[in-house]
């Protein structure tokens, strides 16, 4: 069964990344059949994942690090990362989650108190509702943390030139430089002797984040006079497309469904989503639809349908013209409704848990703002 | 009496600074006759010193901030700043002293542990031996401090452009940018609500530091959406010349006398210092010397002779040819010997005090390295 209709077309899109040392995730796809994103090739690339694979299979310690930039609502694009975090935690990862409030202040002008509210009530609450165990997760705000974290970020400045940064990030500003240096410390600092010590570290990211992963790996090896880091590993996933095609982005309401959105609103968005349908019903019955171009299909594929056989059935129904877009969308909306109701019930408790855990972990560093 | 032979010539050198809003310190010279540097015009310029003058005369709280860059030995050039700190502390200032170890790492490659040793054993111990009360002084390492300090430094990045930085500091590197942002927070953070709150702040510096003071004032006012700072004031002093003319610099052994140098070595350096003597003894007896060009004279003027009448006598002796350079140098070396012996006796206890005070203040922030 050719279950993944994007595999070929997408790998040709993402293929150029492999030139820079990113490698195909396919050797691991079958190994982690319990992970939908891995099994279906949505996670398509990696760097040094062998280290993580080894740690998981030997039940040895490793770190899973991710960062969240608190701006806008938590949507199905963000859910992919959340699911990956939860999965890695299940595999024994020590979970480290940066709340990138300095970055969102510098790059998007979000005030720190707003960023804090969004981080807690949107992102972390959703992570918890999606299955994250917050007690076994380490959170920090870039704006308020331990001195080793800042020391590492500052010392990393010595290891890069403005030209290198310009080659990766285009036009520079002091804000961009600070954001990059904070990210480097976000990824590496868990390996400091004061925290976990030197350990394999995996960062699950979208493909567009690879330049940053490469830079962090370069800096980590250049810092070897002073620090002793395992070069961080990464997995790379494809993006969840926006509902109208293009990018799913929290700055465009029509492009996303938030996990806290009302089922009615979500249904409306699904009903007007871009599909792979034909011009007329008649044509579609004759030629079949094009699931490869359909956002509704992607919602099933990424998020709503875990059973591969059911997924195959849906794919074939579309391809053979056995189902038309209207009916398919109603089915999708109904699944979505179930998911959202269930999820939003969990959110009530999750919001309280988020606040409590963060305030406990935060009090350690002082500097409440 | 024209006591200050450099007043005219030097003001013409430093005059261009007044174009950028620096103002002459002369209105305050007579007001602070207990301060040798002020009285003699060695402190020649200021920004917003009125605020500090007012706080001193009304016995209202104000902050004195300075930074030390731990590299090399503590010499008579550094002593000027130390004397100013001690004087401001005597006038009621809340003393804040940055140990710029991140800057010395980034700009000069000094490892943090070496920087710490130099800061304690050279700089702070000498400050204490020169009269600083360490218990009433607040010290911090840039590499290991409270989160508010880093937050301010990071948020300041939003308020400047690379072009502005380039105009002040020339070619930029990430290291230079980080150093500048750290300095901004060094100067401003004592005014945070978690510390002293908004208060007049004076930074005593050499004239070359004015661009940095201006930048910090600009950033402080641009940060007013988020923070509430009194724009920092500054005093500007002339440099203590090096023993061979030029700059007194810790990277050139022959240019300085360290406060921990043996009296014998100090004597040798004085005996070979650049003077304002004539070609021959005969000529000097006839025409007199040129104290304006004499480093030995500056040692008296800045450091060794506090009595203005004695200073006048020395000046006239030289001008009239009543004394030749050899004899004058021996007198200087003998005064220096007395000073160094006395000072170095105090240094023994001061080193222990320095270590103790710093380790007490440091334990507050954790992150010992």
XYZ file of C-alpha atoms in Angstrom:
738
model
C 0.000 0.000 0.000
C 1.271 3.424 -0.916
C -0.146 4.980 2.195
C 1.672 8.276 2.031
C 0.604 10.166 -1.051
C 3.061 13.002 -0.352
C 6.060 10.837 0.121
C 7.322 11.215 -3.416
C 6.270 14.757 -4.139
C 7.315 15.977 -0.719
C 10.657 14.344 -0.625
C 11.414 16.157 -3.844
C 10.472 19.412 -2.067
C 12.476 18.629 1.001
C 15.209 16.798 -0.850
C 17.580 19.724 -1.030
C 17.857 19.607 2.748
C 19.604 16.288 2.492
C 22.459 18.098 0.764
C 23.314 19.811 4.031
C 23.718 16.623 5.979
C 20.129 16.028 7.017
C 19.348 12.340 6.507
C 16.225 10.412 5.626
C 14.227 9.087 8.551
C 13.083 5.996 6.622
C 15.421 3.529 8.388
C 13.531 4.321 11.600
C 9.978 4.415 10.227
C 9.240 0.758 10.843
C 11.107 0.752 14.149
C 8.660 3.192 15.685
C 5.356 1.945 14.349
C 3.661 3.244 17.490
C 4.348 6.798 16.320
C 1.929 7.953 13.642
C 4.168 10.763 12.413
C 7.153 8.463 12.088
C 5.225 5.534 10.648
C 3.615 7.702 7.984
C 6.745 9.567 6.979
C 5.477 12.897 8.296
C 8.715 12.905 10.238
C 10.877 12.511 7.161
C 14.404 13.558 8.124
C 16.870 13.601 11.015
C 20.342 14.421 12.213
C 22.151 11.948 14.455
C 18.953 10.172 15.430
C 21.024 7.003 15.859
C 22.114 8.346 19.257
C 18.499 8.691 20.352
C 17.465 5.360 18.847
C 20.256 3.712 20.826
C 19.318 5.454 24.066
C 15.674 4.438 23.659
C 16.443 0.824 22.874
C 18.938 0.521 25.745
C 16.712 2.477 28.105
C 19.537 4.946 28.645
C 18.869 8.573 29.570
C 18.428 11.210 26.889
C 16.995 14.696 26.632
C 14.101 15.901 24.492
C 14.212 19.668 24.074
C 11.709 21.974 22.444
C 10.784 25.629 22.592
C 7.515 27.430 22.267
C 7.096 30.980 21.088
C 4.045 32.321 22.893
C 2.083 34.306 20.343
C -1.384 33.508 19.086
C -3.517 30.441 19.674
C -2.439 26.841 19.895
C -3.528 25.084 16.694
C -3.194 21.774 14.865
C 0.189 22.792 13.505
C 1.467 23.125 17.078
C -0.218 19.869 18.047
C 2.317 17.917 15.992
C 5.189 19.080 18.201
C 3.125 18.471 21.331
C 2.400 14.889 20.243
C 6.086 14.357 19.562
C 7.030 15.657 23.016
C 4.532 13.364 24.678
C 5.782 10.417 22.649
C 9.429 11.068 23.535
C 8.488 11.423 27.184
C 6.834 8.002 26.930
C 10.116 6.650 25.550
C 11.995 7.863 28.609
C 13.165 11.299 27.498
C 13.929 13.970 30.072
C 11.711 16.707 28.742
C 12.991 20.311 28.534
C 10.632 23.026 27.281
C 11.732 26.629 26.679
C 9.161 29.379 26.864
C 10.691 31.753 24.332
C 9.259 34.946 25.757
C 12.388 36.990 25.052
C 12.256 35.870 21.441
C 8.559 36.702 21.127
C 9.229 40.109 22.706
C 12.201 40.885 20.467
C 10.864 39.453 17.215
C 7.123 40.111 17.560
C 6.774 42.740 20.255
C 4.751 40.533 22.626
C 4.996 41.972 26.181
C 6.366 39.490 28.699
C 3.229 39.306 30.816
C 1.088 38.550 27.764
C 3.599 35.960 26.623
C 3.453 34.317 30.034
C -0.350 34.129 29.926
C -0.355 32.678 26.408
C 2.379 30.191 27.270
C 0.493 28.888 30.286
C -3.101 29.012 29.127
C -2.589 28.073 25.498
C 0.594 26.127 24.977
C 1.427 24.335 28.190
C -2.195 23.635 29.117
C -2.666 22.066 25.676
C 0.505 20.022 26.064
C -0.843 18.665 29.333
C -4.281 17.956 27.868
C -2.511 16.106 25.034
C -0.765 13.866 27.542
C 2.378 15.604 28.769
C 3.293 14.802 32.354
C 4.261 18.251 33.610
C 5.784 16.968 36.823
C 8.407 15.154 34.789
C 9.002 18.133 32.481
C 11.380 21.022 33.009
C 10.054 24.429 31.906
C 11.795 27.780 31.814
C 11.173 31.320 30.670
C 13.999 32.862 28.652
C 13.376 36.045 30.641
C 13.808 34.505 34.071
C 16.126 31.602 34.560
C 19.319 30.358 36.122
C 22.678 32.095 35.550
C 24.332 29.128 33.802
C 21.775 29.468 31.038
C 22.673 33.101 30.366
C 26.380 32.451 30.749
C 26.236 29.805 28.024
C 24.194 32.064 25.762
C 26.667 34.936 26.219
C 29.763 32.805 25.778
C 28.348 31.327 22.568
C 28.662 34.803 21.027
C 32.410 34.225 20.862
C 31.948 31.250 18.535
C 30.115 32.875 15.621
C 30.621 35.752 13.221
C 28.061 38.197 11.911
C 28.695 36.828 8.420
C 27.767 33.323 9.465
C 24.601 34.620 11.070
C 23.784 36.705 8.016
C 24.179 33.671 5.755
C 21.554 31.839 7.804
C 19.156 34.554 8.956
C 19.473 37.267 6.315
C 19.433 40.875 7.508
C 20.472 41.058 11.119
C 19.338 43.143 14.051
C 20.550 43.042 17.650
C 17.170 41.464 18.502
C 17.705 38.648 16.024
C 21.216 37.984 17.300
C 20.022 37.812 20.905
C 17.164 35.489 19.907
C 19.559 33.139 18.137
C 21.958 33.042 21.086
C 19.099 32.347 23.473
C 17.971 29.453 21.270
C 21.462 27.989 21.306
C 21.431 27.961 25.086
C 17.839 26.670 25.109
C 19.011 23.610 23.204
C 22.351 22.995 24.910
C 22.058 24.067 28.526
C 20.283 20.910 29.746
C 23.636 19.167 29.218
C 25.419 21.422 31.704
C 26.856 19.630 34.731
C 24.405 21.564 36.936
C 21.492 19.885 35.110
C 21.616 16.537 33.265
C 25.271 16.509 32.238
C 26.393 15.421 28.780
C 23.560 13.428 27.170
C 22.106 12.768 23.726
C 19.502 15.448 23.052
C 16.775 15.359 20.452
C 14.996 18.434 19.137
C 11.841 17.649 17.122
C 11.308 20.494 14.646
C 9.825 21.497 11.325
C 12.124 21.246 8.340
C 12.634 25.021 8.243
C 14.459 24.865 11.573
C 17.379 22.870 10.246
C 19.699 25.866 9.733
C 19.311 26.620 13.405
C 20.044 23.029 14.373
C 23.184 23.107 12.240
C 24.324 26.369 13.773
C 23.763 25.044 17.282
C 25.737 21.912 16.466
C 28.597 24.035 15.102
C 28.611 26.250 18.169
C 28.437 23.233 20.480
C 31.560 21.770 18.924
C 33.396 25.112 18.889
C 32.626 25.551 22.593
C 34.562 22.392 23.376
C 37.404 24.336 25.020
C 35.016 25.292 27.790
C 32.048 22.947 27.630
C 31.468 19.272 26.896
C 28.317 18.754 24.830
C 26.913 15.872 22.865
C 26.005 17.449 19.517
C 22.210 17.720 19.510
C 20.148 15.397 17.306
C 16.982 16.441 15.531
C 13.938 15.006 13.820
C 12.305 16.983 11.024
C 8.622 16.895 10.206
C 6.630 18.243 7.300
C 4.287 21.075 7.954
C 0.596 20.700 8.507
C -0.849 22.687 5.625
C -3.230 25.590 6.280
C -6.957 25.077 5.668
C -6.851 27.182 2.517
C -3.544 25.708 1.377
C -0.274 27.451 2.157
C 1.007 27.706 5.701
C -0.981 27.038 8.864
C -0.200 30.188 10.778
C -1.547 31.684 13.982
C -1.504 35.097 12.327
C -4.175 33.976 9.797
C -7.430 32.889 11.477
C -8.709 31.121 8.373
C -5.613 28.981 8.055
C -5.889 27.097 11.346
C -8.200 25.389 13.781
C -7.265 26.103 17.370
C -7.496 23.275 19.865
C -9.674 25.515 22.005
C -11.936 26.516 19.143
C -15.656 25.756 19.425
C -16.702 22.646 17.469
C -19.154 24.825 15.503
C -16.462 27.208 14.370
C -14.159 24.285 13.574
C -16.906 22.654 11.523
C -17.411 25.829 9.505
C -13.700 26.037 8.754
C -13.585 22.425 7.637
C -16.642 22.877 5.417
C -14.885 25.678 3.554
C -11.417 24.109 3.491
C -9.475 23.537 0.310
C -9.918 19.993 -1.035
C -8.728 17.885 -3.925
C -12.242 17.756 -5.379
C -13.122 18.087 -9.078
C -15.045 20.891 -10.756
C -18.346 18.999 -10.696
C -19.829 16.150 -8.672
C -20.214 14.202 -11.849
C -16.584 14.585 -12.807
C -15.542 13.582 -9.305
C -17.655 10.412 -9.378
C -16.004 9.556 -12.676
C -12.359 10.535 -12.038
C -12.172 10.375 -8.258
C -10.713 13.107 -6.001
C -7.103 14.058 -5.442
C -6.406 13.399 -1.740
C -2.790 14.462 -2.289
C -4.064 18.037 -2.662
C -6.726 17.914 0.032
C -6.385 19.614 3.424
C -9.269 17.595 4.840
C -7.377 14.452 3.941
C -4.342 15.831 5.725
C -6.382 16.444 8.860
C -7.257 12.735 8.891
C -3.745 11.721 8.024
C -1.861 13.842 10.536
C -4.358 14.055 13.349
C -7.730 12.391 13.287
C -7.289 8.825 12.041
C -4.738 6.652 13.750
C -5.725 3.338 12.177
C -3.777 2.788 8.957
C -6.438 0.530 7.465
C -9.126 3.114 8.015
C -6.801 5.651 6.479
C -6.391 3.445 3.432
C -10.166 3.084 3.147
C -10.624 6.859 3.210
C -7.901 7.292 0.621
C -9.493 4.745 -1.723
C -13.005 6.134 -1.237
C -11.723 9.465 -2.449
C -9.577 8.117 -5.287
C -12.395 6.001 -6.681
C -14.978 8.759 -6.459
C -17.053 6.707 -4.015
C -17.394 9.740 -1.726
C -17.820 13.410 -2.533
C -16.185 16.306 -0.672
C -19.330 17.470 1.182
C -19.900 14.134 2.834
C -16.205 13.659 3.515
C -16.017 17.082 5.158
C -19.018 16.322 7.357
C -17.329 13.126 8.527
C -14.131 15.060 9.208
C -16.033 17.763 11.110
C -17.718 15.131 13.203
C -14.422 13.477 14.125
C -13.016 16.886 14.866
C -15.991 17.678 17.072
C -15.382 14.525 19.094
C -11.721 15.330 19.411
C -12.296 18.946 20.424
C -14.991 18.130 22.989
C -12.847 15.488 24.586
C -9.767 17.715 24.489
C -11.492 20.791 25.837
C -12.834 18.830 28.766
C -9.246 17.940 29.689
C -8.214 21.564 29.229
C -10.101 22.769 32.296
C -7.941 20.797 34.707
C -4.879 21.235 32.488
C -4.945 25.034 32.825
C -4.794 24.838 36.611
C -2.081 22.221 36.504
C -0.046 24.368 34.110
C -0.186 27.407 36.381
C 0.677 25.411 39.450
C 3.610 23.520 37.942
C 5.085 26.620 36.372
C 4.822 28.706 39.508
C 6.511 25.911 41.485
C 9.356 25.544 38.990
C 9.659 29.276 38.526
C 10.002 30.235 42.168
C 13.390 28.519 42.094
C 14.970 31.284 40.040
C 13.404 34.343 41.645
C 13.012 37.355 39.448
C 9.257 37.035 39.053
C 7.981 39.775 36.777
C 47.776 80.368 41.151
C 47.541 78.401 37.934
C 47.758 75.067 39.693
C 46.668 72.874 36.858
C 49.148 73.126 34.036
C 47.048 70.861 31.793
C 43.836 72.685 32.254
C 44.175 74.786 29.174
C 45.975 72.389 26.901
C 43.846 69.471 27.961
C 40.541 71.176 27.670
C 41.467 71.895 24.113
C 42.101 68.179 23.630
C 38.912 67.134 25.322
C 36.923 70.085 24.082
C 35.338 68.301 21.154
C 33.515 66.089 23.637
C 31.527 69.092 24.787
C 29.954 69.148 21.326
C 28.090 65.958 22.120
C 26.441 67.279 25.240
C 29.152 66.568 27.766
C 29.502 69.604 30.004
C 32.388 71.165 31.881
C 32.777 70.093 35.485
C 34.150 73.504 36.549
C 30.958 74.690 38.296
C 31.453 71.830 40.770
C 35.224 72.066 41.216
C 35.086 74.385 44.173
C 32.051 72.650 45.656
C 33.976 69.437 46.194
C 37.308 70.726 47.405
C 37.741 67.531 49.424
C 38.140 65.602 46.181
C 41.589 65.976 44.655
C 40.495 64.890 41.184
C 37.609 67.338 41.151
C 39.489 70.194 42.762
C 42.361 69.895 40.292
C 40.230 69.544 37.183
C 41.318 65.960 36.547
C 37.616 65.272 36.532
C 36.872 67.789 33.817
C 33.471 66.910 32.382
C 30.072 65.489 33.300
C 26.566 64.644 32.167
C 23.640 65.450 34.461
C 25.855 65.765 37.519
C 23.344 68.270 38.913
C 21.169 65.308 39.936
C 24.017 63.814 41.929
C 25.071 67.169 43.386
C 21.509 67.670 44.595
C 21.270 64.182 46.107
C 24.571 64.655 47.926
C 23.664 68.065 49.306
C 20.194 66.901 50.415
C 21.531 63.610 51.704
C 19.131 61.797 49.395
C 19.875 58.316 48.077
C 21.774 57.854 44.840
C 23.670 55.072 43.098
C 27.343 55.030 42.094
C 27.990 52.372 39.472
C 31.257 51.219 37.997
C 32.587 48.158 36.223
C 35.929 46.453 36.256
C 37.313 44.377 33.444
C 39.505 41.777 35.094
C 42.615 41.478 32.972
C 46.141 42.299 34.048
C 47.367 44.037 37.191
C 45.748 46.848 39.094
C 47.803 50.008 38.475
C 47.757 53.745 39.119
C 45.421 54.279 36.185
C 42.843 52.050 37.872
C 43.485 53.721 41.216
C 41.757 56.862 39.982
C 38.443 55.058 39.583
C 38.910 53.307 42.914
C 39.484 56.635 44.664
C 36.357 58.025 43.024
C 34.269 55.040 44.164
C 35.497 55.429 47.717
C 34.779 59.144 47.642
C 31.224 58.657 46.342
C 30.626 56.010 48.978
C 31.702 58.573 51.586
C 29.112 60.956 50.141
C 26.347 58.411 50.682
C 26.269 56.599 47.338
C 24.904 53.073 47.122
C 27.862 51.436 45.457
C 27.347 48.960 42.594
C 30.380 47.272 41.052
C 30.188 45.024 37.985
C 32.839 42.384 37.473
C 32.866 42.329 33.684
C 34.033 38.764 33.271
C 31.817 38.082 30.243
C 33.263 41.146 28.567
C 36.836 40.130 29.367
C 36.091 36.626 28.053
C 34.476 37.847 24.852
C 36.806 40.742 24.090
C 40.122 39.461 25.461
C 39.717 35.715 25.806
C 40.222 35.679 29.593
C 38.753 32.417 30.999
C 36.104 33.015 33.662
C 38.028 31.370 36.490
C 41.105 33.494 35.778
C 38.910 36.589 35.565
C 37.407 35.759 38.933
C 40.834 35.376 40.541
C 42.070 38.668 39.059
C 38.882 40.477 40.050
C 39.148 39.350 43.649
C 42.877 39.423 44.282
C 43.763 42.449 42.195
C 40.815 44.780 41.732
C 38.487 44.314 44.665
C 41.261 43.736 47.190
C 42.886 46.981 46.018
C 39.556 48.819 46.245
C 39.228 47.666 49.828
C 42.807 48.595 50.690
C 42.108 52.033 49.181
C 39.168 52.504 51.527
C 36.099 50.866 49.997
C 33.683 49.433 52.528
C 32.811 46.131 50.862
C 29.936 45.383 53.188
C 28.127 48.422 51.857
C 28.983 47.616 48.229
C 27.063 45.431 45.833
C 29.226 43.270 43.542
C 28.189 40.997 40.706
C 29.751 38.858 38.025
C 28.277 39.333 34.545
C 28.481 35.558 34.195
C 26.460 34.713 37.269
C 23.756 37.007 38.419
C 20.036 37.484 38.905
C 17.509 37.012 36.073
C 16.292 40.646 36.051
C 19.785 41.680 35.023
C 19.816 39.399 31.975
C 16.225 40.231 31.098
C 17.073 43.923 30.946
C 20.177 43.257 28.882
C 18.212 41.122 26.400
C 15.287 43.513 26.136
C 17.654 46.414 25.475
C 18.532 44.711 22.159
C 15.160 45.829 20.854
C 16.095 49.498 21.312
C 19.175 49.743 19.103
C 20.136 49.069 15.517
C 23.341 47.579 14.189
C 24.014 50.869 12.425
C 23.880 52.813 15.668
C 26.266 50.341 17.249
C 28.571 50.471 14.245
C 28.693 54.269 14.424
C 29.924 54.030 18.012
C 32.005 50.870 18.117
C 33.222 50.429 14.544
C 33.333 46.898 13.142
C 30.923 44.715 15.036
C 31.054 41.113 16.197
C 28.454 39.171 18.190
C 30.897 39.359 21.118
C 31.027 43.141 20.952
C 27.241 43.411 20.778
C 26.802 41.154 23.811
C 29.435 43.136 25.736
C 27.657 46.405 24.999
C 24.275 45.033 26.061
C 25.765 43.677 29.258
C 27.237 47.106 30.023
C 23.855 48.743 29.521
C 22.326 46.441 32.088
C 25.352 46.878 34.373
C 24.625 50.597 34.483
C 20.830 50.542 34.641
C 19.758 47.452 36.538
C 20.376 48.869 40.033
C 17.323 51.054 39.374
C 15.033 48.053 38.920
C 12.220 47.802 41.472
C 13.801 44.573 42.779
C 16.924 46.560 43.767
C 17.061 50.292 44.536
C 14.209 51.506 42.359
C 14.476 54.647 40.242
C 17.372 56.731 41.547
C 19.989 59.131 40.230
C 23.012 57.069 39.204
C 26.532 58.334 38.619
C 29.129 56.474 36.572
C 32.672 57.839 36.981
C 34.606 57.074 33.796
C 37.456 58.105 31.558
C 36.572 60.484 28.753
C 36.736 57.700 26.165
C 33.709 56.048 27.745
C 31.328 58.860 26.873
C 29.891 57.209 23.739
C 28.854 54.317 25.902
C 27.233 56.604 28.465
C 25.314 58.336 25.697
C 24.147 55.048 24.244
C 23.004 53.828 27.645
C 21.097 57.059 28.231
C 19.415 56.691 24.825
C 18.462 53.096 25.518
C 17.212 53.991 29.003
C 14.830 56.546 27.566
C 13.703 54.257 24.725
C 12.938 51.541 27.272
C 10.405 53.797 28.962
C 7.468 51.717 27.679
C 8.605 48.912 29.950
C 10.965 50.382 32.510
C 11.253 53.578 34.503
C 14.858 54.760 34.734
C 16.502 57.982 35.776
C 18.926 58.681 32.906
C 22.371 57.897 34.304
C 24.788 60.730 35.096
C 28.517 60.533 34.550
C 31.743 62.225 35.519
C 34.670 62.159 33.102
C 38.311 62.159 34.104
C 41.484 62.596 32.150
C 43.766 59.642 31.824
C 46.789 59.038 33.922
C 49.573 59.036 31.350
C 51.860 56.015 30.986
C 55.390 56.219 32.403
C 56.911 56.514 28.949
C 54.168 58.867 27.705
C 51.158 57.516 25.853
C 48.630 55.365 27.578
C 49.019 53.641 30.930
C 47.991 50.140 29.982
C 48.114 46.817 31.785
C 49.247 45.179 28.565
C 52.507 47.201 28.628
C 54.591 46.528 31.753
C 56.761 49.599 31.249
C 53.784 51.925 31.087
C 52.425 51.341 34.564
C 53.246 50.844 38.215
C 51.023 48.215 39.823
C 49.799 48.871 43.339
C 51.206 45.484 44.291
C 54.575 46.118 42.668
C 57.678 45.980 44.861
C 58.962 49.431 45.860
C 62.304 48.569 44.202
C 60.703 47.811 40.871
C 58.514 50.911 41.178
C 61.582 53.018 41.904
C 63.341 51.714 38.804
C 60.348 52.560 36.656
C 60.165 56.078 38.079
C 63.873 56.608 37.537
C 63.463 55.830 33.828
C 60.143 57.624 33.344
C 59.618 60.302 30.731
C 60.063 63.823 32.184
C 59.846 67.399 31.025
C 63.599 67.840 31.546
C 65.945 69.683 29.189
C 68.788 68.227 27.128
C 71.469 69.162 29.666
C 71.545 69.912 33.380
C 72.919 73.309 32.590
C 70.104 74.151 30.225
C 67.560 72.945 32.786
C 69.046 75.123 35.539
C 68.812 78.068 33.166
C 65.393 77.486 31.497
C 63.639 75.338 34.065
C 61.810 72.062 33.345
C 58.452 71.534 31.673
C 56.224 69.878 34.306
C 53.345 69.922 31.805
C 55.169 67.192 29.879
C 56.449 65.269 32.885
C 54.995 61.928 33.988
C 56.713 62.187 37.355
C 54.933 65.462 37.910
C 51.644 63.758 37.050
C 52.294 61.062 39.604
C 52.527 63.795 42.243
C 49.569 65.649 40.863
C 47.170 62.730 40.486
C 48.287 60.475 43.287
C 51.120 61.296 45.641
C 50.680 64.885 46.789
C 47.370 65.900 48.234
C 48.434 69.296 49.608
C 47.909 71.978 46.978
C 50.578 74.237 48.421
C 53.159 71.479 48.302
C 52.053 70.806 44.763
C 52.634 74.435 43.894
C 56.079 74.326 45.440
C 57.015 71.278 43.373
C 55.713 72.967 40.248
C 57.710 76.102 40.862
C 60.889 74.225 41.778
C 60.734 72.565 38.392
C 59.747 75.664 36.421
C 62.553 77.741 37.909
C 65.210 75.072 37.436
C 65.767 74.852 41.185
C 65.581 71.057 41.028
C 66.840 68.633 38.402
C 65.009 65.512 37.219
C 67.226 63.007 39.029
C 66.602 64.503 42.433
C 62.924 65.003 41.685
C 62.580 61.382 40.621
C 64.267 60.154 43.811
C 61.789 62.181 45.856
C 58.921 60.749 43.847
C 60.256 57.202 44.245
C 60.545 57.700 47.966
C 56.946 58.937 48.264
C 55.854 56.035 46.096
C 57.762 53.627 48.303
C 55.941 54.934 51.385
C 52.619 54.679 49.624
C 53.242 51.156 48.315
C 54.501 49.809 51.628
C 51.532 51.220 53.468
C 49.110 50.011 50.794
C 50.584 46.541 50.518
C 50.297 46.049 54.248
C 46.575 46.723 53.952
C 46.350 44.369 50.992
C 46.969 41.275 53.093
C 43.736 41.645 55.043
C 41.943 43.126 52.044
C 42.446 39.966 49.968
C 40.731 37.829 52.568
C 37.931 40.338 52.992
C 37.406 40.451 49.234
C 37.059 36.680 48.949
C 34.724 36.490 51.898
C 32.424 39.318 50.836
C 32.197 38.088 47.272
C 31.460 34.528 48.208
C 28.704 35.735 50.557
C 27.119 37.968 47.924
C 27.611 35.405 45.192
C 25.941 32.491 46.920
C 22.657 34.364 46.527
C 22.510 33.725 42.787
C 23.682 30.130 42.629
C 25.390 29.042 39.466
C 28.888 28.960 40.925
C 31.377 28.076 38.222
